[in-house]
Amino acid sequence: MKIDITQHLTLGAKRTLKAFRIAMFEALGEKEFDKITVNDICQKSEYPRATFYNYFDDKLDLLQYLWSYIGRDIFKKIPDITRNEDGLIETFNLLLDFFHSNKPLLENIKKSNGVDSHLWHNTAGYLKREANRIIVEYCLPSTSKRVPPKLLARFYSDLIVGMLEWCLFEQPDVDKETADKYLTTLLHGGL
Amino acid sequence: MKIDITQHLTLGAKRTLKAFRIAMFEALGEKEFDKITVNDICQKSEYPRATFYNYFDDKLDLLQYLWSYIGRDIFKKIPDITRNEDGLIETFNLLLDFFHSNKPLLENIKKSNGVDSHLWHNTAGYLKREANRIIVEYCLPSTSKRVPPKLLARFYSDLIVGMLEWCLFEQPDVDKETADKYLTTLLHGGL
DNA sequence: TAAATAGTGTCTAAATATAGGCTAATATAT
DNA sequence: ATATATTAGCCTATATTTAGACACTATTTA
């Protein structure tokens, strides 16, 4: 990123970022990442290349920004009241729903060598980070004596994204109920 | 208009105009024109007021620009090969289709005092102008001896927009086939 | 393998957008 | 009736975008 998105952004900057996000998201529904060019993004967003480089180092930079944005956006849907285990299941469900309602995107991610690709690890990393943030904020039991809370949060987000990978790449036909059941079981030690 | 849209426009200017067009179009589907504020437009388009006034004198100015844009846009669908009477029917059908596929917009135009409102006359004027342009370009018979071609084009565009008004305001339930039949009859003298 | 084509990333002066302040007019509520 | 809030336009210094050129590196195509 060439700018600091944690700072105050002008209306114009917000519009520009949004346009590039949408352009990359659309492009990912049409071709795999390696085939997408900066020119594609600029054409879709109706911004010149110079503006793209005002904001991003390259298309991977935009991709990473997109994933962290999507991560945050997905978890916005979690109501503040959801807590503990329900919150974990909900977090997982939101991620699963996202990919299920964006099939072409998932297909193009899979084309880049499936679960072992650099691309998916990158994606998963950003989603895990946001999941972790949500879990720390909402889903940690107030009384955990046996392990440090942050370790617990890490365990949970690893588990959720691991489950997600398994559902998307290993067992794409598994229904949500079954997946939730597996997740609950694993949360209680897997037996 | 504060700028000359017939001149070359930068990418940014095109984006800005497009955003304001879409914002006004959306707003017209939600409330009647008099209730729409410049702030509404700016909020929808995600542009500041200053930028609005860089382009337009006021919201009526934007509305007029929108209608001439829509007029041009509607008639882009007429294939170059369509000629003479078929072209006239097609021109009429495109206009009718446009309003039929934008019911909420039509309702909000009607709310502004129906066919007698200043607003509809304004709208109709811009549509008539574009219809006329298309008719002059494509639909005039090459051999018209009895009247000047431009008078004929004027007669045709008046007739088409008159038919449109009748279909939208007087007889909103008439089906397209009947409307086309009426139009054909009127084109041949009305008997 | 050479040539042509398409893509990357950087740079600049000129064009355009931006925040926010201003006055006056018009609604809205009390 | 009068206070309060919203809206319309305009203005300006600052920030951002823009076109197009540049040097360079893939990737096609012949």
Coordinates of C-alpha atoms (C1' of nucleotides) in Angstrom, one line a residue:
Chain A
M1 CA 0.0 0.0 0.0
K2 CA 1.3 3.4 -0.9
I3 CA -1.1 5.1 1.5
D4 CA -2.1 4.5 5.1
I5 CA -5.7 3.4 5.2
T6 CA -5.9 3.7 9.0
Q7 CA -5.6 7.5 8.6
H8 CA -8.5 9.7 7.6
L9 CA -9.4 9.2 3.9
T10 CA -10.9 11.8 1.7
L11 CA -14.2 11.0 -0.1
G12 CA -12.2 10.7 -3.3
A13 CA -9.7 8.2 -1.8
K14 CA -12.6 6.1 -0.5
R15 CA -14.2 6.1 -3.9
T16 CA -11.0 5.2 -5.6
L17 CA -10.2 2.3 -3.1
K18 CA -13.8 1.0 -3.5
A19 CA -13.6 1.1 -7.3
F20 CA -10.3 -0.9 -7.3
R21 CA -11.7 -3.4 -4.8
I22 CA -14.7 -4.0 -6.9
A23 CA -12.7 -4.3 -10.0
M24 CA -10.4 -6.9 -8.5
F25 CA -13.3 -8.8 -7.0
E26 CA -15.0 -8.9 -10.4
A27 CA -11.8 -9.9 -12.2
L28 CA -11.3 -12.7 -9.7
G29 CA -14.7 -14.0 -10.7
E30 CA -13.6 -14.1 -14.3
K31 CA -10.0 -15.2 -14.4
E32 CA -7.4 -16.6 -12.1
F33 CA -5.2 -14.1 -10.4
D34 CA -2.1 -14.7 -12.5
K35 CA -4.0 -13.8 -15.6
I36 CA -5.3 -10.5 -14.2
T37 CA -3.3 -7.5 -15.3
V38 CA -3.2 -4.0 -13.8
N39 CA -4.7 -2.8 -17.1
D40 CA -7.7 -5.1 -16.5
I41 CA -8.2 -3.5 -13.1
C42 CA -7.9 0.0 -14.5
Q43 CA -10.3 -0.7 -17.3
K44 CA -12.9 -2.2 -15.0
S45 CA -12.5 0.6 -12.4
E46 CA -12.3 3.4 -15.0
Y47 CA -9.2 4.8 -13.4
P48 CA -5.9 5.4 -15.1
R49 CA -2.8 3.3 -14.3
A50 CA -1.2 6.3 -12.6
T51 CA -4.0 6.3 -10.0
F52 CA -3.6 2.6 -9.4
Y53 CA 0.0 3.1 -8.6
N54 CA -0.9 6.1 -6.3
Y55 CA -2.5 3.5 -4.1
F56 CA -0.9 0.1 -4.6
D57 CA 2.5 -1.3 -5.3
D58 CA 1.1 -4.0 -7.6
K59 CA -1.8 -6.2 -8.1
L60 CA -0.9 -8.5 -5.2
D61 CA -0.9 -5.5 -2.9
L62 CA -4.5 -4.8 -4.1
L63 CA -5.4 -8.4 -3.6
Q64 CA -4.2 -8.4 0.0
Y65 CA -6.0 -5.2 0.7
L66 CA -9.1 -6.7 -0.8
W67 CA -9.0 -9.8 1.4
S68 CA -8.5 -7.9 4.6
Y69 CA -11.4 -5.7 3.6
I70 CA -13.6 -8.6 2.7
G71 CA -12.6 -10.3 6.0
R72 CA -13.7 -7.3 8.0
D73 CA -16.8 -6.9 5.9
I74 CA -17.9 -10.5 6.3
F75 CA -17.6 -10.3 10.1
K76 CA -19.6 -7.1 10.3
K77 CA -22.6 -9.3 10.1
I78 CA -21.9 -10.9 13.5
P79 CA -24.3 -9.3 16.0
D80 CA -22.6 -8.0 19.1
I81 CA -24.6 -10.3 21.3
T82 CA -23.3 -13.5 19.8
R83 CA -20.7 -15.0 22.2
N84 CA -18.5 -17.9 22.9
E85 CA -19.1 -21.1 20.9
D86 CA -22.1 -19.7 19.0
G87 CA -19.9 -16.9 17.8
L88 CA -17.3 -19.3 16.6
I89 CA -19.8 -21.3 14.6
E90 CA -21.3 -18.1 13.2
T91 CA -17.8 -16.9 12.2
F92 CA -17.2 -20.1 10.4
N93 CA -20.7 -20.1 8.7
L94 CA -20.2 -16.5 7.4
L95 CA -16.9 -17.5 5.8
L96 CA -18.4 -20.6 4.2
D97 CA -21.4 -18.7 3.0
F98 CA -19.2 -16.1 1.4
F99 CA -17.4 -18.7 -0.7
H100 CA -20.6 -20.6 -1.5
S101 CA -22.2 -17.4 -2.8
N102 CA -19.1 -16.6 -4.9
K103 CA -18.6 -19.8 -6.8
P104 CA -16.7 -18.4 -9.8
L105 CA -14.3 -16.7 -7.4
L106 CA -13.6 -19.9 -5.6
E107 CA -13.1 -21.8 -8.9
N108 CA -10.5 -19.2 -10.0
I109 CA -8.7 -19.6 -6.6
K110 CA -8.7 -23.3 -7.0
K111 CA -7.3 -23.0 -10.5
S112 CA -4.2 -21.5 -9.0
N113 CA -3.1 -25.0 -7.7
G114 CA -5.9 -25.5 -5.2
V115 CA -5.3 -25.6 -1.5
D116 CA -1.5 -25.7 -1.8
S117 CA -1.2 -22.6 -3.9
H118 CA 0.6 -19.6 -2.6
L119 CA -2.6 -17.7 -3.5
W120 CA -4.9 -19.5 -1.2
H121 CA -2.4 -19.4 1.7
N122 CA -2.3 -15.7 1.2
T123 CA -6.1 -15.4 1.2
A124 CA -6.5 -17.7 4.2
G125 CA -3.9 -15.7 6.1
Y126 CA -5.9 -12.5 5.8
L127 CA -9.2 -14.2 6.6
K128 CA -7.6 -15.9 9.6
R129 CA -6.3 -12.5 10.9
E130 CA -9.8 -11.0 10.7
A131 CA -11.4 -14.0 12.2
N132 CA -8.9 -13.8 15.0
R133 CA -9.7 -10.2 15.6
I134 CA -13.4 -11.0 15.9
I135 CA -12.8 -13.9 18.2
V136 CA -10.7 -11.9 20.5
E137 CA -13.3 -9.2 20.6
Y138 CA -16.5 -11.3 20.9
C139 CA -16.0 -15.0 21.3
L140 CA -13.5 -15.6 24.1
P141 CA -15.0 -17.0 27.3
S142 CA -14.5 -14.5 30.1
T143 CA -13.2 -17.3 32.3
S144 CA -10.4 -19.2 30.8
K145 CA -7.9 -20.4 33.4
R146 CA -6.0 -23.2 31.7
V147 CA -4.5 -21.4 28.6
P148 CA -3.8 -17.7 27.8
P149 CA -6.8 -16.1 26.0
K150 CA -4.7 -15.1 22.9
L151 CA -3.5 -18.7 22.5
L152 CA -7.1 -19.8 22.7
A153 CA -8.2 -17.3 20.1
R154 CA -5.4 -18.5 17.8
F155 CA -6.5 -22.1 18.3
Y156 CA -10.0 -21.1 17.4
S157 CA -9.2 -19.1 14.3
D158 CA -6.8 -21.8 13.0
L159 CA -9.5 -24.3 13.5
I160 CA -12.1 -22.2 11.7
V161 CA -10.0 -21.5 8.7
G162 CA -8.8 -25.2 8.7
M163 CA -12.4 -26.3 8.6
L164 CA -13.1 -23.8 5.8
E165 CA -10.2 -25.2 3.8
W166 CA -11.4 -28.7 4.3
C167 CA -15.0 -27.7 3.3
L168 CA -13.9 -25.8 0.2
F169 CA -11.1 -28.0 -1.1
E170 CA -11.4 -31.5 0.3
Q171 CA -15.1 -32.1 0.7
P172 CA -16.9 -29.4 -1.4
D173 CA -20.2 -31.2 -1.2
V174 CA -20.5 -31.3 2.6
D175 CA -23.7 -29.5 3.8
K176 CA -23.5 -26.7 6.3
E177 CA -25.2 -28.7 9.1
T178 CA -22.7 -31.5 8.9
A179 CA -19.8 -29.0 8.7
D180 CA -21.1 -27.2 11.8
K181 CA -21.4 -30.6 13.6
Y182 CA -17.8 -31.5 12.8
L183 CA -16.7 -28.1 13.9
T184 CA -18.5 -28.4 17.2
T185 CA -17.0 -31.9 17.8
L186 CA -13.5 -30.6 17.1
L187 CA -14.1 -27.7 19.4
H188 CA -14.7 -30.2 22.2
G189 CA -11.6 -32.2 21.5
G190 CA -12.6 -34.1 18.4
L191 CA -14.1 -37.2 19.9
Chain B
M1 CA -23.9 22.7 -17.4
K2 CA -20.7 24.2 -16.1
I3 CA -18.6 22.1 -18.5
D4 CA -18.9 21.4 -22.2
I5 CA -19.6 17.7 -22.6
T6 CA -19.1 17.8 -26.4
Q7 CA -15.4 18.5 -25.7
H8 CA -12.9 15.7 -24.8
L9 CA -13.6 14.6 -21.2
T10 CA -10.9 13.1 -18.9
L11 CA -11.5 9.7 -17.4
G12 CA -12.2 11.4 -14.1
A13 CA -14.8 13.7 -15.6
K14 CA -16.6 10.7 -17.2
R15 CA -16.6 8.8 -14.0
T16 CA -18.0 11.9 -12.1
L17 CA -20.7 12.5 -14.7
K18 CA -21.7 8.9 -14.6
A19 CA -21.9 8.8 -10.8
F20 CA -24.1 11.9 -10.8
R21 CA -26.3 10.4 -13.6
I22 CA -26.8 7.2 -11.7
A23 CA -27.4 9.0 -8.4
M24 CA -30.2 11.1 -10.0
F25 CA -31.7 8.1 -11.8
E26 CA -31.8 6.1 -8.5
A27 CA -33.2 9.1 -6.6
L28 CA -36.0 9.5 -9.2
G29 CA -36.9 5.9 -8.5
E30 CA -37.3 6.7 -4.8
K31 CA -38.9 10.2 -4.6
E32 CA -40.4 12.8 -6.8
F33 CA -38.0 15.3 -8.3
D34 CA -39.0 18.2 -6.0
K35 CA -38.1 16.2 -2.9
I36 CA -34.7 15.3 -4.2
T37 CA -31.9 17.5 -2.8
V38 CA -28.4 18.1 -4.0
N39 CA -27.2 16.5 -0.8
D40 CA -29.1 13.4 -1.7
I41 CA -27.3 13.3 -5.0
C42 CA -24.0 13.8 -3.4
Q43 CA -24.6 11.1 -0.8
K44 CA -25.6 8.6 -3.4
S45 CA -22.8 9.4 -5.7
E46 CA -20.2 9.7 -2.9
Y47 CA -19.0 13.1 -4.3
P48 CA -18.9 16.3 -2.3
R49 CA -21.2 19.2 -3.1
A50 CA -18.3 21.3 -4.5
T51 CA -17.8 18.7 -7.2
F52 CA -21.5 18.7 -8.0
Y53 CA -21.3 22.4 -8.6
N54 CA -18.2 22.0 -10.7
Y55 CA -20.4 20.3 -13.2
F56 CA -24.0 21.4 -12.8
D57 CA -25.8 24.7 -12.0
D58 CA -28.4 22.9 -10.0
K59 CA -30.4 19.6 -9.8
L60 CA -32.6 20.6 -12.8
D61 CA -29.5 21.0 -14.8
L62 CA -28.4 17.5 -13.9
L63 CA -31.9 16.2 -14.6
Q64 CA -31.8 17.7 -18.1
Y65 CA -28.4 16.2 -18.7
L66 CA -29.7 12.9 -17.5
W67 CA -32.6 12.9 -19.9
S68 CA -30.6 13.8 -22.9
Y69 CA -28.1 11.1 -22.0
I70 CA -30.9 8.5 -21.5
G71 CA -32.4 9.6 -24.8
R72 CA -29.2 9.0 -26.6
D73 CA -28.6 5.8 -24.7
I74 CA -32.0 4.3 -25.5
F75 CA -31.7 4.9 -29.2
K76 CA -28.2 3.4 -29.4
K77 CA -30.1 0.1 -29.5
I78 CA -31.5 0.8 -32.9
P79 CA -29.5 -1.1 -35.5
D80 CA -28.2 1.0 -38.4
I81 CA -30.1 -1.2 -40.8
T82 CA -33.5 -0.3 -39.5
R83 CA -35.1 2.3 -41.8
N84 CA -38.2 4.2 -42.5
E85 CA -41.4 3.1 -40.9
D86 CA -39.9 0.1 -39.0
G87 CA -37.4 2.6 -37.5
L88 CA -40.2 4.8 -36.3
I89 CA -42.0 1.9 -34.6
E90 CA -38.8 0.7 -33.1
T91 CA -38.0 4.2 -31.8
F92 CA -41.4 4.3 -30.1
N93 CA -41.1 0.8 -28.7
L94 CA -37.7 1.5 -27.1
L95 CA -39.1 4.6 -25.4
L96 CA -42.2 2.6 -24.1
D97 CA -40.0 -0.3 -23.0
F98 CA -37.8 2.1 -21.1
F99 CA -40.6 3.5 -19.0
H100 CA -42.2 0.1 -18.6
S101 CA -39.0 -1.3 -17.1
N102 CA -38.6 1.7 -14.8
K103 CA -42.1 1.8 -13.1
P104 CA -41.0 3.5 -9.9
L105 CA -39.4 6.3 -11.9
L106 CA -42.6 6.7 -14.0
E107 CA -44.7 6.8 -10.8
N108 CA -42.5 9.6 -9.4
I109 CA -42.8 11.6 -12.6
K110 CA -46.6 11.1 -12.4
K111 CA -46.6 12.3 -8.8
S112 CA -45.4 15.7 -10.1
N113 CA -48.9 16.5 -11.5
G114 CA -48.9 13.9 -14.3
V115 CA -48.8 14.7 -18.0
D116 CA -49.4 18.4 -17.4
S117 CA -46.5 18.9 -15.1
H118 CA -43.6 21.0 -16.0
L119 CA -41.4 18.0 -15.2
W120 CA -42.9 15.7 -17.8
H121 CA -42.8 18.4 -20.5
N122 CA -39.2 18.9 -19.7
T123 CA -38.5 15.2 -19.9
A124 CA -40.6 14.8 -23.1
G125 CA -38.7 17.6 -24.7
Y126 CA -35.4 16.0 -24.3
L127 CA -36.6 12.6 -25.4
K128 CA -38.3 14.3 -28.5
R129 CA -35.0 16.0 -29.4
E130 CA -33.1 12.7 -29.3
A131 CA -35.9 10.9 -31.2
N132 CA -35.8 13.6 -33.8
R133 CA -32.0 13.2 -34.2
I134 CA -32.4 9.4 -34.7
I135 CA -35.3 9.9 -37.2
V136 CA -33.3 12.4 -39.3
E137 CA -30.4 10.1 -39.3
Y138 CA -32.1 6.8 -40.0
C139 CA -35.8 6.9 -40.6
L140 CA -36.5 9.5 -43.3
P141 CA -37.5 8.1 -46.7
S142 CA -34.8 9.1 -49.2
T143 CA -37.6 10.3 -51.6
S144 CA -40.0 12.7 -50.0
K145 CA -41.2 15.3 -52.5
R146 CA -44.3 16.7 -50.9
V147 CA -42.9 18.1 -47.6
P148 CA -39.4 19.2 -46.4
P149 CA -37.6 16.2 -44.8
K150 CA -37.0 18.1 -41.5
L151 CA -40.7 18.9 -41.2
L152 CA -41.5 15.2 -41.8
A153 CA -39.0 14.3 -39.0
R154 CA -40.6 16.8 -36.7
F155 CA -44.0 15.3 -37.4
Y156 CA -42.7 11.9 -36.7
S157 CA -41.0 12.7 -33.4
D158 CA -44.0 14.7 -32.2
L159 CA -46.2 11.7 -33.1
I160 CA -44.0 9.2 -31.3
V161 CA -43.7 11.2 -28.1
G162 CA -47.4 12.0 -28.3
M163 CA -48.1 8.3 -28.5
L164 CA -45.7 7.7 -25.6
E165 CA -47.6 10.2 -23.5
W166 CA -50.9 8.7 -24.3
C167 CA -49.6 5.2 -23.5
L168 CA -48.0 6.3 -20.2
F169 CA -50.6 8.7 -18.8
E170 CA -54.0 8.1 -20.5
Q171 CA -54.1 4.4 -21.2
P172 CA -51.4 2.8 -19.1
D173 CA -52.8 -0.7 -19.6
V174 CA -52.6 -0.8 -23.4
D175 CA -50.4 -3.6 -24.7
K176 CA -47.5 -3.0 -27.0
E177 CA -49.0 -4.6 -30.0
T178 CA -52.1 -2.4 -29.9
A179 CA -50.0 0.6 -29.3
D180 CA -47.9 -0.2 -32.3
K181 CA -51.1 -0.7 -34.4
Y182 CA -52.4 2.7 -33.4
L183 CA -49.1 4.3 -34.2
T184 CA -49.0 2.6 -37.7
T185 CA -52.6 3.8 -38.3
L186 CA -51.7 7.4 -37.3
L187 CA -48.7 7.3 -39.5
H188 CA -50.9 6.5 -42.5
G189 CA -53.3 9.4 -41.7
G190 CA -55.2 8.0 -38.8
L191 CA -58.1 6.3 -40.7
Chain C
dT1 C1' 15.5 -16.9 -32.2
dA2 C1' 14.1 -12.5 -33.6
dA3 C1' 10.6 -9.2 -33.8
dA4 C1' 6.4 -7.6 -32.3
dT5 C1' 3.2 -7.0 -28.7
dA6 C1' 1.6 -6.4 -24.1
dG7 C1' 2.6 -5.5 -19.4
dT8 C1' 5.1 -3.1 -15.5
dG9 C1' 6.3 0.7 -12.7
dT10 C1' 7.8 5.7 -12.5
dC11 C1' 7.6 10.5 -13.5
dT12 C1' 5.6 15.3 -14.5
dA13 C1' 2.8 19.5 -15.5
dA14 C1' -1.8 20.4 -15.9
dA15 C1' -6.6 19.3 -14.7
dT16 C1' -9.8 18.2 -11.2
dA17 C1' -11.6 17.1 -6.7
dT18 C1' -11.8 18.2 -1.7
dA19 C1' -12.9 20.1 3.0
dG20 C1' -15.0 23.2 5.0
dG21 C1' -16.4 27.9 5.6
dC22 C1' -19.6 31.5 4.0
dT23 C1' -24.3 34.0 3.1
dA24 C1' -28.8 33.8 2.1
dA25 C1' -33.1 31.4 1.6
dT26 C1' -36.4 28.1 3.0
dA27 C1' -38.3 24.6 5.8
dT28 C1' -39.6 22.6 10.4
dA29 C1' -40.6 22.6 14.9
dT30 C1' -41.9 24.9 19.2
Chain D
dA1 C1' -43.9 34.1 15.8
dT2 C1' -39.5 32.7 16.5
dA3 C1' -35.7 29.6 17.1
dT4 C1' -33.5 25.6 14.8
dA5 C1' -32.1 23.0 11.1
dT6 C1' -31.6 22.1 6.3
dT7 C1' -30.6 23.5 1.8
dA8 C1' -28.6 26.2 -2.0
dG9 C1' -24.8 28.1 -4.3
dC10 C1' -20.1 30.0 -4.1
dC11 C1' -15.2 30.3 -2.8
dT12 C1' -10.3 28.9 -2.0
dA13 C1' -6.1 26.7 -0.6
dT14 C1' -4.7 22.0 -0.7
dA15 C1' -4.7 17.3 -2.2
dT16 C1' -5.5 14.0 -5.8
dT17 C1' -6.1 12.5 -10.4
dT18 C1' -4.7 12.5 -15.2
dA19 C1' -2.5 11.8 -19.9
dG20 C1' 1.0 10.3 -21.8
dA21 C1' 5.8 9.5 -22.2
dC22 C1' 9.6 6.6 -20.6
dA23 C1' 12.7 2.5 -19.7
dC24 C1' 12.3 -1.9 -18.9
dT25 C1' 10.6 -6.9 -18.7
dA26 C1' 7.7 -10.7 -19.9
dT27 C1' 5.0 -13.0 -23.3
dT28 C1' 3.3 -14.1 -28.0
dT29 C1' 3.9 -14.9 -32.6
dA30 C1' 6.5 -15.9 -36.9

